[in-house]
Coordinates of C-alpha atoms and ligand atoms in Angstrom, one line a residue:
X1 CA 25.1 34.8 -93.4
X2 CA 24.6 32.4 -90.6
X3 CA 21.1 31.8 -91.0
X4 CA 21.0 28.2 -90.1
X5 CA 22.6 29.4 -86.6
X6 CA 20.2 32.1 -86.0
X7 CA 17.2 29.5 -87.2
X8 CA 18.6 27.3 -84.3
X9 CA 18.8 29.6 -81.9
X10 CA 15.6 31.1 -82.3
X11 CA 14.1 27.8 -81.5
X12 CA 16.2 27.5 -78.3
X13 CA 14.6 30.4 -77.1
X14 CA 11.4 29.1 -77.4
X15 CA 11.0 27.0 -74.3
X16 CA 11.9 30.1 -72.3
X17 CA 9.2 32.6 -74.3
X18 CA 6.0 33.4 -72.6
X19 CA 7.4 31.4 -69.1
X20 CA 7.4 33.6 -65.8
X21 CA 10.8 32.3 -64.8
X22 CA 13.8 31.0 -65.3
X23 CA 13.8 27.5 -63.5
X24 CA 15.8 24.6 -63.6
X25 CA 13.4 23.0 -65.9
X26 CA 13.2 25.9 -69.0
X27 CA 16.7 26.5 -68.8
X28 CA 17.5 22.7 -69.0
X29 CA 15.9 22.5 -72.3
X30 CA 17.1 25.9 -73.7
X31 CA 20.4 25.2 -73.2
X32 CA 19.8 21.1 -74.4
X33 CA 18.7 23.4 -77.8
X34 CA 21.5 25.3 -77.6
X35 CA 24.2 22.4 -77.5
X36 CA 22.0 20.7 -80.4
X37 CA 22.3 24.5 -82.2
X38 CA 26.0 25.0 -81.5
X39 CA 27.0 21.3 -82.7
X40 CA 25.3 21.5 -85.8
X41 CA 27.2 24.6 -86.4
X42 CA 30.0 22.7 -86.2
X43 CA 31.1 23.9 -83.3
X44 CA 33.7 21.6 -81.6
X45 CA 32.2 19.5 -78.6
X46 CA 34.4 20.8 -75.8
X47 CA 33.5 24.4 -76.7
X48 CA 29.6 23.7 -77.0
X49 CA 29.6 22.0 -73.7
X50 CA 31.6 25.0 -71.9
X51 CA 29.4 27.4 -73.4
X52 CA 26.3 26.1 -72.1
X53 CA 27.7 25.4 -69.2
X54 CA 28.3 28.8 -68.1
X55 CA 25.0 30.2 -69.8
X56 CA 23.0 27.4 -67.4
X57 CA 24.9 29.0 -64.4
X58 CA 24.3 32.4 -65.1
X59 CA 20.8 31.8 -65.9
X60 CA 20.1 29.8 -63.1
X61 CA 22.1 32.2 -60.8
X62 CA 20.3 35.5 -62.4
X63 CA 18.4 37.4 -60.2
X64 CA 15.0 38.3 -61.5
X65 CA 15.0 41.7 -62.5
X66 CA 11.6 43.6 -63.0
X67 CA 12.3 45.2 -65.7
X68 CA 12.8 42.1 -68.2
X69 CA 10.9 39.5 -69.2
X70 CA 13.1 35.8 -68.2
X71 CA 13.3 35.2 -71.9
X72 CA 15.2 39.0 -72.4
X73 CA 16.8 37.8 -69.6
X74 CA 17.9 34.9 -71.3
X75 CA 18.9 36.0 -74.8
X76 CA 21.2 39.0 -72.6
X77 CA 23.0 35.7 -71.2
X78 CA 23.5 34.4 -74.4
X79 CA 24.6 37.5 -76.2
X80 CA 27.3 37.7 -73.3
X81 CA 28.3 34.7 -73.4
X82 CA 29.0 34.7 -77.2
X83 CA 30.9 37.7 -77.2
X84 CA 33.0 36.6 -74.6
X85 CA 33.8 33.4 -76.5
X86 CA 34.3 35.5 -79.4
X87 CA 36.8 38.7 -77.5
X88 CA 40.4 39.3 -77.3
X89 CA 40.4 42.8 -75.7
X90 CA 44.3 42.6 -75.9
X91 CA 43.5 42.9 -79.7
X92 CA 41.3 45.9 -79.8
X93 CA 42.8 49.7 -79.1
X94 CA 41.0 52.0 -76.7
X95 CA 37.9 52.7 -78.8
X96 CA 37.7 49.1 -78.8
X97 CA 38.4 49.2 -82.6
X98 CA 41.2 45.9 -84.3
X99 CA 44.6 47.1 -83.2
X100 CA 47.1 46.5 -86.0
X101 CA 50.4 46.9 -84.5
X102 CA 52.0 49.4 -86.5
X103 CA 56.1 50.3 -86.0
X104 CA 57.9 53.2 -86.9
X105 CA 61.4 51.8 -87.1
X106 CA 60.6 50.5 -90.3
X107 CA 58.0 49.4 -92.9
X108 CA 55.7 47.3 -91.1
X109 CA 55.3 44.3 -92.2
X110 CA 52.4 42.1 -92.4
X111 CA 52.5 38.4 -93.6
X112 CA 49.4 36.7 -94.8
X113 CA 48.9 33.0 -94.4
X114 CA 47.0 30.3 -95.1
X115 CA 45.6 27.3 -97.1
X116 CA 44.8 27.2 -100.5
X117 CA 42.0 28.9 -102.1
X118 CA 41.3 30.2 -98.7
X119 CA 41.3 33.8 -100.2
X120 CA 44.6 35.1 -99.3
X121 CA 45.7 37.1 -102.0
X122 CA 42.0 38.8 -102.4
X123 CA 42.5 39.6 -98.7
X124 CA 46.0 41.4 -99.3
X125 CA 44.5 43.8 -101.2
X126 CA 41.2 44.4 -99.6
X127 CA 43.3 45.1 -96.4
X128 CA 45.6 47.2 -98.4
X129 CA 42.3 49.3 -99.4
X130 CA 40.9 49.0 -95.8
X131 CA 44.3 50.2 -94.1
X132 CA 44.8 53.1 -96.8
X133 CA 41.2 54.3 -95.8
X134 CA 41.8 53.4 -91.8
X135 CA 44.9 54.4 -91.4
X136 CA 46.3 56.5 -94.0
X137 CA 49.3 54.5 -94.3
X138 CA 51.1 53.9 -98.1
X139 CA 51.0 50.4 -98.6
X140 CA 53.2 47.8 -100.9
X141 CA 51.7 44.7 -101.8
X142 CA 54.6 41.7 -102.0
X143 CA 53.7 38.7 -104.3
X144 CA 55.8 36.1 -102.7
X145 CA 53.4 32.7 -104.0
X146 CA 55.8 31.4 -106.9
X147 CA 53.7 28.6 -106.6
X148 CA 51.1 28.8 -108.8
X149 CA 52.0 30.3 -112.1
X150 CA 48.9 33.2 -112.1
X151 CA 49.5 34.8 -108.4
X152 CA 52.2 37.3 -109.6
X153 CA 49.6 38.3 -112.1
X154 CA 46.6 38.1 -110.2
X155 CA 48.2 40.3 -107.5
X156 CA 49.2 42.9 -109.7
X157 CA 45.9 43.2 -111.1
X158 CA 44.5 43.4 -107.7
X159 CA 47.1 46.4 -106.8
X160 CA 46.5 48.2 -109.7
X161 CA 42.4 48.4 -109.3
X162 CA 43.0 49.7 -105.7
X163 CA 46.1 52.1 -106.6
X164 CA 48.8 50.6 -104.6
X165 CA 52.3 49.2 -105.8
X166 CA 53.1 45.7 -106.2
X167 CA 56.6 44.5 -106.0
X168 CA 57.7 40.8 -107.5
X169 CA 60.3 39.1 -109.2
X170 CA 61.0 36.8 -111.8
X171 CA 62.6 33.6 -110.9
X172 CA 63.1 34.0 -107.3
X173 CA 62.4 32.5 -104.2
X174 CA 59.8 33.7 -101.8
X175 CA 62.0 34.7 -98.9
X176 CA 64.7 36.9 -101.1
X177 CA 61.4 38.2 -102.4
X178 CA 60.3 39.6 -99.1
X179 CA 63.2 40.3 -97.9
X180 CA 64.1 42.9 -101.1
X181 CA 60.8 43.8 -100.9
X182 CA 61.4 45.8 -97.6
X183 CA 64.4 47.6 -98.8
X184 CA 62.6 48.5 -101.8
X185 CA 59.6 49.6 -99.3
X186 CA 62.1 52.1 -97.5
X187 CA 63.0 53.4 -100.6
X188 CA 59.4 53.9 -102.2
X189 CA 58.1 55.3 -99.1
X190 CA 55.7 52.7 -97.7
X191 CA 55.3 52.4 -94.3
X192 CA 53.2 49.3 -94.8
X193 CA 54.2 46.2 -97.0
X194 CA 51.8 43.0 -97.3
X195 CA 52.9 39.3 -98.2
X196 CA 50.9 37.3 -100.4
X197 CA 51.8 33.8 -99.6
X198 CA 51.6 30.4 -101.4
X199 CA 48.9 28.2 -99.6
X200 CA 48.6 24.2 -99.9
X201 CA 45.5 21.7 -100.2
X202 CA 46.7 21.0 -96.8
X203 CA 49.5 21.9 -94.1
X204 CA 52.0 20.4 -94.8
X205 CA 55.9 20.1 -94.5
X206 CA 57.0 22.1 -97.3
X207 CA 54.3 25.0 -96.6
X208 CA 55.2 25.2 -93.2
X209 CA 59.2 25.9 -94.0
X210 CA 58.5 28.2 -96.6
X211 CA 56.3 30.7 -94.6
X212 CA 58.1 30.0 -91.5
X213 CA 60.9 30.8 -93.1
X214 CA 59.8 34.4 -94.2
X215 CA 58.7 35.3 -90.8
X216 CA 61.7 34.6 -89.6
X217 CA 63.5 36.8 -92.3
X218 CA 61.1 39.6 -92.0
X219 CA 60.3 39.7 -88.4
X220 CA 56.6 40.8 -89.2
X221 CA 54.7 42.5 -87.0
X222 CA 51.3 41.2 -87.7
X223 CA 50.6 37.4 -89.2
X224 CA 47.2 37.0 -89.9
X225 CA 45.7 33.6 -91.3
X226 CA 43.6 33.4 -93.7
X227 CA 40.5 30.8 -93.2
X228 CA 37.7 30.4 -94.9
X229 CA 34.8 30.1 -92.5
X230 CA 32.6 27.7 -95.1
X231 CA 35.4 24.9 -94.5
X232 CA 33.8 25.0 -90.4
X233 CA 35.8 22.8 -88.3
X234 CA 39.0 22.1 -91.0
X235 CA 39.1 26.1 -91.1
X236 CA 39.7 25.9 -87.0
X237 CA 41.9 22.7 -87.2
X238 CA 44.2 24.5 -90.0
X239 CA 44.3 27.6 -87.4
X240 CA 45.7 25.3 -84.5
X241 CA 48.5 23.4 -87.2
X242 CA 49.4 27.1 -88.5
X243 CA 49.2 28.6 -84.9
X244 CA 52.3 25.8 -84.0
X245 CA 54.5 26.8 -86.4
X246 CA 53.7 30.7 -86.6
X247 CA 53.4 33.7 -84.5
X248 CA 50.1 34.5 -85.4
X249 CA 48.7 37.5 -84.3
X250 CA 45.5 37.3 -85.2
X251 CA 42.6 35.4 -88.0
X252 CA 40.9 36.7 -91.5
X253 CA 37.8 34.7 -91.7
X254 CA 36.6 35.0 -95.5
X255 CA 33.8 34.1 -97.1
X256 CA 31.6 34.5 -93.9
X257 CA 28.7 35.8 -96.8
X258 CA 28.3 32.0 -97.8
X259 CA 28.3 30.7 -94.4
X260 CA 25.3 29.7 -92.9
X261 CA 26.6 27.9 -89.7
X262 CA 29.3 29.9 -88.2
X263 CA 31.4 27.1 -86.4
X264 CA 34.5 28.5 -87.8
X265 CA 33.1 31.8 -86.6
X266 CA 32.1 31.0 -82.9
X267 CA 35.3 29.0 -82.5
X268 CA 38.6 30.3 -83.9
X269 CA 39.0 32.0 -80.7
X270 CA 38.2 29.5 -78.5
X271 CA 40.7 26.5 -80.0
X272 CA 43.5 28.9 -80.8
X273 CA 43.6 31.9 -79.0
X274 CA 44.0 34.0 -81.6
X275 CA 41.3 36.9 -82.1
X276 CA 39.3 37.0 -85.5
X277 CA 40.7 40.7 -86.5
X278 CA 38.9 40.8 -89.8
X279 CA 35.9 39.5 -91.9
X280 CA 35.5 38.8 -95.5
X281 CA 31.7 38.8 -96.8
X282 CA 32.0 39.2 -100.5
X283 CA 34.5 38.8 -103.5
X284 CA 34.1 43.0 -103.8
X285 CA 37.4 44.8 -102.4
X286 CA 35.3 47.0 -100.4
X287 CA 33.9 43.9 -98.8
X288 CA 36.3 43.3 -95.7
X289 CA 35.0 44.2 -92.4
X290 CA 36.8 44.9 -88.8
X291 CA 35.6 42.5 -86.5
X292 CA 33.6 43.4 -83.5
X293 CA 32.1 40.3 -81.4
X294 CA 29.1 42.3 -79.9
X295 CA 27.8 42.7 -83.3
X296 CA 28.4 39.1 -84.4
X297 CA 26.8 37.9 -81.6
X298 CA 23.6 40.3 -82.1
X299 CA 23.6 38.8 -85.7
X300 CA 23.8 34.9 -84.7
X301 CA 21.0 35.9 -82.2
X302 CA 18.6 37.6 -85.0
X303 CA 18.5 40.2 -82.5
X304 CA 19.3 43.1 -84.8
X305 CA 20.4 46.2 -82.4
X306 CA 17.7 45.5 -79.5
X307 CA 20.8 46.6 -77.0
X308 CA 21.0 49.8 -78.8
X309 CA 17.1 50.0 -79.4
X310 CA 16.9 49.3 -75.1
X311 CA 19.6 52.1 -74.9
X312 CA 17.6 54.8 -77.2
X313 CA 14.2 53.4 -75.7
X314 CA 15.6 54.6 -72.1
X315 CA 17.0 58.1 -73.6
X316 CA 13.5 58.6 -74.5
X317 CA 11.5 57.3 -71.5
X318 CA 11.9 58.6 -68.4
X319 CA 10.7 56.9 -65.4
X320 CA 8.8 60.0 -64.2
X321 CA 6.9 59.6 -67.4
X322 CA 6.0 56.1 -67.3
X323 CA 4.6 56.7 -64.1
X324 CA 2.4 59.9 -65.2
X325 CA 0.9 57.7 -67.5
X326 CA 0.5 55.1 -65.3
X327 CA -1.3 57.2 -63.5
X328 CA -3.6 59.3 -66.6
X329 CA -4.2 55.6 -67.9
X330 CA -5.9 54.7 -64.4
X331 CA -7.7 57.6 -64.4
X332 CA -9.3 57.6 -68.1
X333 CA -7.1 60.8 -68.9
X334 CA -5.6 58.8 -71.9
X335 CA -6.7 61.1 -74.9
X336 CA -6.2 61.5 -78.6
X337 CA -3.7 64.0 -77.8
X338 CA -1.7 62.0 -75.7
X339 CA -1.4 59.3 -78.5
X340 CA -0.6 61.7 -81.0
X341 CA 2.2 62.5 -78.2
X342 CA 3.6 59.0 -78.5
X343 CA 3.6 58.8 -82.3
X344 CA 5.2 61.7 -82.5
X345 CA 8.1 60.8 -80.1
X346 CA 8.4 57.6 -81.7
X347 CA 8.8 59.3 -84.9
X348 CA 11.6 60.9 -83.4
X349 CA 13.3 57.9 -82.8
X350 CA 13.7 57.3 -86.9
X351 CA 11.6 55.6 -89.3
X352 CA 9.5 53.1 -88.5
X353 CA 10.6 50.3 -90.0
X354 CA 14.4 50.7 -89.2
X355 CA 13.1 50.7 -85.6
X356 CA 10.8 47.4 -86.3
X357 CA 14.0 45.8 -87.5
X358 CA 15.5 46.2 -84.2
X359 CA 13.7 44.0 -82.4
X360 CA 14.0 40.6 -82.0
X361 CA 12.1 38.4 -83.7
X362 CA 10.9 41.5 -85.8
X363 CA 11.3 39.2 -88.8
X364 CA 8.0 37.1 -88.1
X365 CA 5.8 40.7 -88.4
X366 CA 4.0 42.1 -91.0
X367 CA 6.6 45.0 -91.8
X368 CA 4.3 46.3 -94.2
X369 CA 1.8 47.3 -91.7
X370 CA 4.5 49.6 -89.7
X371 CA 5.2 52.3 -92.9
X372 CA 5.5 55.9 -92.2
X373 CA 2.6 56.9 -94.6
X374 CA 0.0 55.0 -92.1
X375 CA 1.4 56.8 -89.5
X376 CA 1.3 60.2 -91.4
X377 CA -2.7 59.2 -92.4
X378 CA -3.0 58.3 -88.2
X379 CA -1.7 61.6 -87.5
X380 CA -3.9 63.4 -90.4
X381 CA -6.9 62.3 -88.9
X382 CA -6.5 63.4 -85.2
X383 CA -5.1 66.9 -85.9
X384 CA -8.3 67.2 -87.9
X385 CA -10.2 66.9 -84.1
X386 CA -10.8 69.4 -81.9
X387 CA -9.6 69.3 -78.6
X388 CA -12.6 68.2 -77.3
X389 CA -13.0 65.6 -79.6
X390 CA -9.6 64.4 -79.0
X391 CA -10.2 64.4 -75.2
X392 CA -13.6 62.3 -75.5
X393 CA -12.8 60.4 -78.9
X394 CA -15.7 57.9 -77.6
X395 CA -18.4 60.6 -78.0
X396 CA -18.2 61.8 -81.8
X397 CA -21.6 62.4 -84.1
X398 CA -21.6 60.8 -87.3
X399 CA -21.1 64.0 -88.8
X400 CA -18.6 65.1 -86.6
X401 CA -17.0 62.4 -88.4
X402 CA -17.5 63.0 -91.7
X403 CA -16.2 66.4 -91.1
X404 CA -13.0 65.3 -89.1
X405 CA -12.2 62.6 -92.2
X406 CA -12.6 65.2 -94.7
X407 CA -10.6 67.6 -92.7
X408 CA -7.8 65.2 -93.0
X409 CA -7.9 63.6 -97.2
X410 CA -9.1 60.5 -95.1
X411 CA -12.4 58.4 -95.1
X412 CA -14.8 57.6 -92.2
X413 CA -13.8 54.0 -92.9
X414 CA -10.2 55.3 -91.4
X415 CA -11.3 56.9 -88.8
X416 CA -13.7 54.1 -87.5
X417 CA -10.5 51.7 -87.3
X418 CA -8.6 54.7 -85.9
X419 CA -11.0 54.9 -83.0
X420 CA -11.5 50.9 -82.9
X421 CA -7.5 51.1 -82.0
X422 CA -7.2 53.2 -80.1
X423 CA -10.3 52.1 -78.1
X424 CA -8.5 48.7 -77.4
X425 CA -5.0 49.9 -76.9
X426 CA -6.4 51.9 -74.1
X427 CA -8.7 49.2 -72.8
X428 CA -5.3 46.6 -73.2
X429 CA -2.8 49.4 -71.4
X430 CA -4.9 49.9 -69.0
X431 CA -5.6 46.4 -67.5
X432 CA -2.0 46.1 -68.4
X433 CA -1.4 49.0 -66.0
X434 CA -3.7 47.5 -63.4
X435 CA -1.6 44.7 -63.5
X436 CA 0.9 47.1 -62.5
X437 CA 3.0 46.2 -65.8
X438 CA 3.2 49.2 -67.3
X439 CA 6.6 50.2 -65.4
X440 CA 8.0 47.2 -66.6
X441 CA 7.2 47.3 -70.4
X442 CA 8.9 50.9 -69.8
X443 CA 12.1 48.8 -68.8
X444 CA 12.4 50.4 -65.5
X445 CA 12.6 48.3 -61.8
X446 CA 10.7 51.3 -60.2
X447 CA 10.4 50.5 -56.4
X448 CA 7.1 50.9 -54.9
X449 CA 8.1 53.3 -52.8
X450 CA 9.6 55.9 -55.3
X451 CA 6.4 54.7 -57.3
X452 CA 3.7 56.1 -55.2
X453 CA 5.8 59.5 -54.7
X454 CA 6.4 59.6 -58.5
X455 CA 2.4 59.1 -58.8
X456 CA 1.4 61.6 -56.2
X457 CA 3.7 64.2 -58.0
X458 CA 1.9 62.8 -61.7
X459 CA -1.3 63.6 -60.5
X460 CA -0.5 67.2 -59.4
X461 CA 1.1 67.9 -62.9
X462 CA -1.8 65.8 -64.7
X463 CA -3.9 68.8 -62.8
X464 CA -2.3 71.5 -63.8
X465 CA -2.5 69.8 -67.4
X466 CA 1.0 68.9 -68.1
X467 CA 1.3 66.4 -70.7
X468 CA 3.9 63.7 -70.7
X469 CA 5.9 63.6 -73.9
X470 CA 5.7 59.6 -74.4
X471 CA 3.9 57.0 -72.9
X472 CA 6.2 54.3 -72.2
X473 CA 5.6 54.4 -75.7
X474 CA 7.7 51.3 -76.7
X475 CA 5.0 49.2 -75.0
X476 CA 5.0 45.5 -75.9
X477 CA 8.5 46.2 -77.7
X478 CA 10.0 44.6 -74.7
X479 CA 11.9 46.1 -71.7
X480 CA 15.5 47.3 -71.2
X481 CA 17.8 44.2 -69.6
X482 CA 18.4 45.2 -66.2
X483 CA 22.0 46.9 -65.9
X484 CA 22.5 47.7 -69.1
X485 CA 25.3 50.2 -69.7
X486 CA 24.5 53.6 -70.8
X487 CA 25.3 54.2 -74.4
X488 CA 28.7 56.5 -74.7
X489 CA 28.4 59.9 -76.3
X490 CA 29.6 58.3 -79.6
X491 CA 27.5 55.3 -79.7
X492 CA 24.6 57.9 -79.5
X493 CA 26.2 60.0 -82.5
X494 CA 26.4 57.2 -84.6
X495 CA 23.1 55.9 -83.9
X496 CA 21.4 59.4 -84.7
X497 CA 23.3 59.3 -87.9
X498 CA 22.0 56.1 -88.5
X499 CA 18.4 57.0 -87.8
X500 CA 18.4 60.5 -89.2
X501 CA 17.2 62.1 -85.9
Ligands
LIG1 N1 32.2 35.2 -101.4 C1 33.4 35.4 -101.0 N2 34.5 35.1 -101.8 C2 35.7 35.3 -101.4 C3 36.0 36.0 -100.2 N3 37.3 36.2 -100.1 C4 37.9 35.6 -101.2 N4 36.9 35.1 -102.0 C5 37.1 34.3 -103.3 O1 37.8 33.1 -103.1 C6 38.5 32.8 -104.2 C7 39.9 32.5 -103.9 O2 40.6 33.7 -103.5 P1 42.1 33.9 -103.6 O3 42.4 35.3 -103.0 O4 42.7 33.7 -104.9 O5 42.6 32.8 -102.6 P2 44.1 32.4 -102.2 O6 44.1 32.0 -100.8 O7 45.1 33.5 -102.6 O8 44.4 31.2 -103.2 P3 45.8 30.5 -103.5 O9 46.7 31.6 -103.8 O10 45.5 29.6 -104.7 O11 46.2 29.7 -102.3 C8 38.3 33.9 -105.2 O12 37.4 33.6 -106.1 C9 37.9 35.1 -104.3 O13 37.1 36.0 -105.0 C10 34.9 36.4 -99.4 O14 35.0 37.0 -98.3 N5 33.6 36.1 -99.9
LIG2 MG1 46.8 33.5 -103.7

């Protein structure tokens, strides 16, 4: 799904990766790639243009925060700026969840539009399924396309995998259809009926009337259009014709799964107004999603769930910590133990490779090379040390070695590379540190102020041989974006479910 996108935008960012700053210059050709991306994504040219307008102004206007590297800095501009091209918070209910205006007068009513082909009466159902699950509302599915000979059947087939009531009629005319369909509704007991509609090759005339004509007869309360995001641009200008002659209240974008340039995607919004509520991304029923922008826009920017990664990273790392080992680093206290410390704690934080994925540009690593069982080997082999030969790893016998490797199930070979590693990550942290970087891999703009207090209370806990709980253990996984907001109470829940913590 909107791979060529993400391809394009990944290359955008690379005129900005490794740089010091954001300057006139990097961010003139970022953004130069990021028009190019957006209009080959068939994205229209007045959108394109806006949008990197206002990302050249933020960037250029950003102040340079400590604890992100300009590139971070840049992708966080990005990200915003594609979810607010992307938003309708008039459409979304306080938990920031699609609002589907329900009544309680009556059956609601919900009319689906849309062109032919466009996936319409597929959609009926998998919102009937969606809504039943969501909302625990009794639907009745209304097959009002006499058009084309099969849709009566094809909807009734639908209803009856999914457990919900069709109503049709034989020779009738779509709007007496709908219009007995509610009385029928009030009687049967749903509180939600859905309108499959005919659709056309194109907008025209006679399409127009007829569905224009059943909105007015049923007043619905929501009319969704159905597009299919592979037909790009067409899909947005069919949006605009429908929008003109309907009171839309909102876009299903279908077949999003065989999309791999998300025009239709980035600019529904944009051109019409109208929010994208839903999104297909399979022929399954089950496969219709609520739309959320944030998460779009992290998908488009390949950047998995580094927001929610930043977010856990900080719940983990406090600043009081980084500094510790700031401090313990500087002063060759960095042992064994301390690094079993961090594995540990980053074990914490779920399985490896789910983590890996979360990071942008995670794609381009060897994944295989993160898996728990090297980690479980890593930790075998230092809890077969002693303390002492944890605290000075640099100073083990070669039988002191073949003892800790048996000790564990491991070989000496192991160990060797163990100690190797662990030899040049503290020789890398530690000139990192000296560099007085180590704050800011942690993702934290600690003042120099508050960082020599922080120190001088470090070294008085480092004495009386308090142990910090994780170095800024995320190191090299890239810093926190500066003002990032903190994760609510049930973003956290549903991330610990996700990562089994
Ligand atoms: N891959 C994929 N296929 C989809 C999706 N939604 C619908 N389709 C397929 O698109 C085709 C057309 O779907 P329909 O629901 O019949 O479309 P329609 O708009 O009702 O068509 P008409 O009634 O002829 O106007 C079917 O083969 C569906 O399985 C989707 O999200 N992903
Ligand atoms: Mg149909």
């Amino acid at each position: 799904m909107l791979e060529n996108l993400t391809e394009r935008f990944r290359e955008a960012f690379k005129s900005i990766t490794g740089q010091s700053k954001l300057t006139e210059d990097n961010v003139k050709d970022a953004v130069r790639a990021i028009k190019r991306a957006l209009l080959e994504a068939d994205v229209n040219l007045a959108v394109a243009k806006r949008f990197v307008d206002d990302v050249r102004d933020k960037a250029l206007g950003a102040e340079v925060l400590s604890g992100v590297n300009p590139a971070q800095q840049f992708i966080k501009i990005v990200h915003d700026e594609l979810v607010a091209l992307m938003s309708d918070p008039s459409s979304r209910d306080d938990e920031g969840r699609v609002r589907i205006n329900f009544t309680r007068s009556r059956p609601t009513v919900v009319l689906m539009a849309g062109l032919q082909g466009s996936g319409k009466t597929t959609t009926c159902a998998k919102l009937a399924a969606l809504l039943v699950k969501r909302n625990k509302v009794k639907p009745l599915l209304v097959a009002a396309d006499l058009q084309r000979p099969a849709a009566v059947e094809q909807l009734k087939v639908l209803g009856k995998q999914i457990g919900v009531d069709v109503y049709a009629e034989e020779k009738s005319t779509p709007p007496t259809v709908c219009r007995n369909a509610l009385d029928f509704a009030r009687k049967n007991a749903n509180d939600l009926i859905i309108l499959d509609t005919a659709g056309r090759l194109h907008v025209d005339e006679a399409l127009m009337k007829e569905v224009s004509e059943i909105a007015k007869l049923t007043e619905p309360e929501e009319v969704l259009l159905v597009c299919d995001a592979m037909t790009g641009q067409d899909a947005v200008k069919s949006a605009k014709a429908f929008d003109e002659r309907l009171p839309l209240t909102g876009v299903i974008l279908t077949k999003l799964d065989g999309d791999a340039r998300g025009g239709a995607a980035l600019t529904v919004k944009a051109v019409t107004g109208k929010p994208i509520k839903f999104i297909g991304v399979g022929e399954k029923i089950e496969q219709l999603e609520e739309f959320f922008p944030d998460r779009m826009a992290g998908r488009i920017l390949g950047m998995g769930d580094v927001v929610t990664l930043v977010e856990k990273a900080q719940s983990v790392i406090d600043e009081k910590t980084a500094v510790e080992m700031e401090h313990k680093l500087l002063a060759d206290e960095f042992t064994m133990e301390d690094f079993l410390d961090q594995i540990e704690a980053i074990q914490k934080m779920g399985p490896i490779k789910d983590l890996m994925k979360m990071i942008p540009g995670a794609a381009n690593l060897p994944m295989d090379q993160f898996d728990e069982r090297g980690i479980v080997h890593l930790k075998a082999l230092i809890q077969s040390m002693t303390v002492r030969e944890r605290r000075f790893p640099d100073q083990l016998s070669n039988s002191r070695k073949v003892r800790i490797a048996k000790g564990s199930g491991r070989n000496v070979d192991e160990l060797n590379k163990l100690l190797k590693g662990f030899d040049q990550m503290r020789k890398m942290v530690k000139a990192m540190s000296q560099q007085g970087i180590l704050g800011r891999v942690a993702g934290y703009n600690i003042k120099r102020k508050r960082v020599k207090r922080l120190r001088n209370e470090a070294k008085g806990a480092s004495k009386g041989g308090a142990r910090p709980g994780l170095l800024g253990g995320l190191s090299g996984f890239g810093g926190a974006p500066g003002g990032m907001k903190q994760p609510t109470p049930a973003e956290i829940e549903a991330f610990k479910k996700r990562f089994k913590i």
